[in-house]
């Protein structure tokens, strides 16, 4: 309820989807930073669902790998916007990662710019 009026079903769905995405990705970050696991982690890869509904921010971040020590990881972890469907995928030390797959400072800036108020 807001001002004694029920929220529209589409709004409730958007809240549930966005908050579920946030909880899921935060759980992955907590797991990856666990001291028993952290030594096996290289980073986290941003994985967006690419279709006609994909936003510019998720399209831009898709496939980028954040080093575990990168402060931008917390700032740009999904959700990047309302109804975000993107996920963080753990990248272990046994996975080969090209240097070009790691997110750059300019890509971080663009991601923050695109993510909108309240998300980055």
Coordinates of C-alpha atoms in Angstrom, one line a residue:
X1 CA 0.0 0.0 0.0
X2 CA 1.1 3.5 -0.7
X3 CA -1.1 6.4 0.5
X4 CA -3.7 3.8 1.4
X5 CA -3.8 2.5 -2.3
X6 CA -2.7 -0.9 -3.5
X7 CA 0.3 -0.9 -5.8
X8 CA -0.4 -2.1 -9.4
X9 CA 0.5 -5.7 -10.1
X10 CA 3.2 -4.6 -12.7
X11 CA 4.8 -2.5 -10.0
X12 CA 4.8 -5.3 -7.5
X13 CA 6.4 -7.6 -10.2
X14 CA 9.1 -5.0 -10.9
X15 CA 9.9 -4.7 -7.2
X16 CA 10.0 -8.5 -6.7
X17 CA 12.2 -9.1 -9.8
X18 CA 14.6 -6.3 -9.0
X19 CA 15.0 -7.2 -5.4
X20 CA 15.4 -10.9 -6.2
X21 CA 18.2 -10.1 -8.7
X22 CA 19.9 -8.0 -6.0
X23 CA 19.7 -10.7 -3.4
X24 CA 20.9 -13.4 -5.8
X25 CA 23.9 -11.4 -6.9
X26 CA 24.8 -10.3 -3.4
X27 CA 24.7 -13.9 -2.3
X28 CA 27.2 -14.7 -5.1
X29 CA 29.5 -11.9 -4.0
X30 CA 29.4 -13.1 -0.4
X31 CA 30.2 -16.6 -1.5
X32 CA 33.1 -15.5 -3.7
X33 CA 34.6 -13.4 -0.9
X34 CA 34.4 -16.2 1.7
X35 CA 38.0 -16.7 2.9
X36 CA 37.8 -20.4 2.2
X37 CA 37.0 -19.6 -1.5
X38 CA 38.5 -16.2 -2.2
X39 CA 41.9 -17.6 -3.1
X40 CA 40.3 -19.6 -6.0
X41 CA 38.6 -16.5 -7.5
X42 CA 39.9 -14.3 -10.2
X43 CA 36.7 -12.2 -10.5
X44 CA 33.1 -12.0 -11.4
X45 CA 31.8 -11.7 -14.9
X46 CA 28.7 -9.6 -15.7
X47 CA 26.2 -11.7 -17.7
X48 CA 23.2 -10.0 -19.3
X49 CA 20.3 -11.6 -21.1
X50 CA 20.6 -10.2 -24.6
X51 CA 17.3 -9.7 -26.3
X52 CA 14.9 -6.9 -27.3
X53 CA 14.5 -5.8 -23.7
X54 CA 18.2 -5.5 -22.8
X55 CA 19.1 -2.0 -21.6
X56 CA 22.1 -0.1 -22.8
X57 CA 23.9 -0.5 -19.5
X58 CA 23.5 -4.3 -19.4
X59 CA 24.5 -4.6 -23.0
X60 CA 27.6 -2.5 -22.3
X61 CA 28.6 -4.5 -19.2
X62 CA 27.8 -7.9 -20.6
X63 CA 30.9 -10.2 -20.6
X64 CA 33.1 -7.8 -18.7
X65 CA 35.1 -9.3 -15.8
X66 CA 35.6 -7.5 -12.6
X67 CA 38.6 -8.4 -10.5
X68 CA 37.6 -9.4 -7.0
X69 CA 39.6 -6.4 -5.6
X70 CA 37.9 -3.9 -7.9
X71 CA 35.7 -1.4 -6.0
X72 CA 33.5 -1.1 -9.0
X73 CA 32.3 -4.6 -8.5
X74 CA 30.1 -3.6 -5.6
X75 CA 29.0 -0.5 -7.4
X76 CA 28.0 -2.1 -10.7
X77 CA 26.8 -5.5 -9.5
X78 CA 23.3 -6.2 -10.8
X79 CA 20.6 -5.0 -10.6
X80 CA 21.7 -2.0 -12.8
X81 CA 18.1 -0.8 -13.2
X82 CA 14.5 -1.7 -12.4
X83 CA 13.6 -5.2 -13.8
X84 CA 17.3 -6.0 -14.4
X85 CA 17.8 -9.7 -15.3
X86 CA 21.6 -9.7 -15.3
X87 CA 23.8 -12.0 -13.1
X88 CA 27.3 -12.2 -11.8
X89 CA 29.1 -15.4 -12.8
X90 CA 32.1 -16.5 -10.8
X91 CA 35.4 -16.7 -12.6
X92 CA 37.9 -19.0 -11.0
X93 CA 41.7 -19.0 -11.2
X94 CA 41.5 -22.1 -13.5
X95 CA 39.6 -20.1 -16.1
X96 CA 41.6 -18.3 -18.8
X97 CA 40.6 -14.7 -19.1
X98 CA 41.9 -12.4 -21.8
X99 CA 43.1 -9.1 -20.5
X100 CA 40.6 -7.4 -22.8
X101 CA 37.7 -9.0 -20.9
X102 CA 38.6 -7.1 -17.7
X103 CA 36.5 -4.0 -17.3
X104 CA 38.4 -0.7 -17.8
X105 CA 38.1 2.6 -15.9
X106 CA 36.3 4.2 -18.9
X107 CA 33.8 1.2 -19.1
X108 CA 33.2 1.6 -15.3
X109 CA 32.5 5.3 -15.8
X110 CA 30.1 4.5 -18.7
X111 CA 28.4 1.8 -16.6
X112 CA 27.8 4.2 -13.7
X113 CA 26.5 6.8 -16.1
X114 CA 24.1 4.4 -17.8
X115 CA 22.8 2.7 -14.7
X116 CA 20.7 5.5 -13.5
X117 CA 19.9 7.2 -10.3
X118 CA 19.9 4.9 -7.2
X119 CA 21.6 2.0 -8.8
X120 CA 25.3 2.9 -9.0

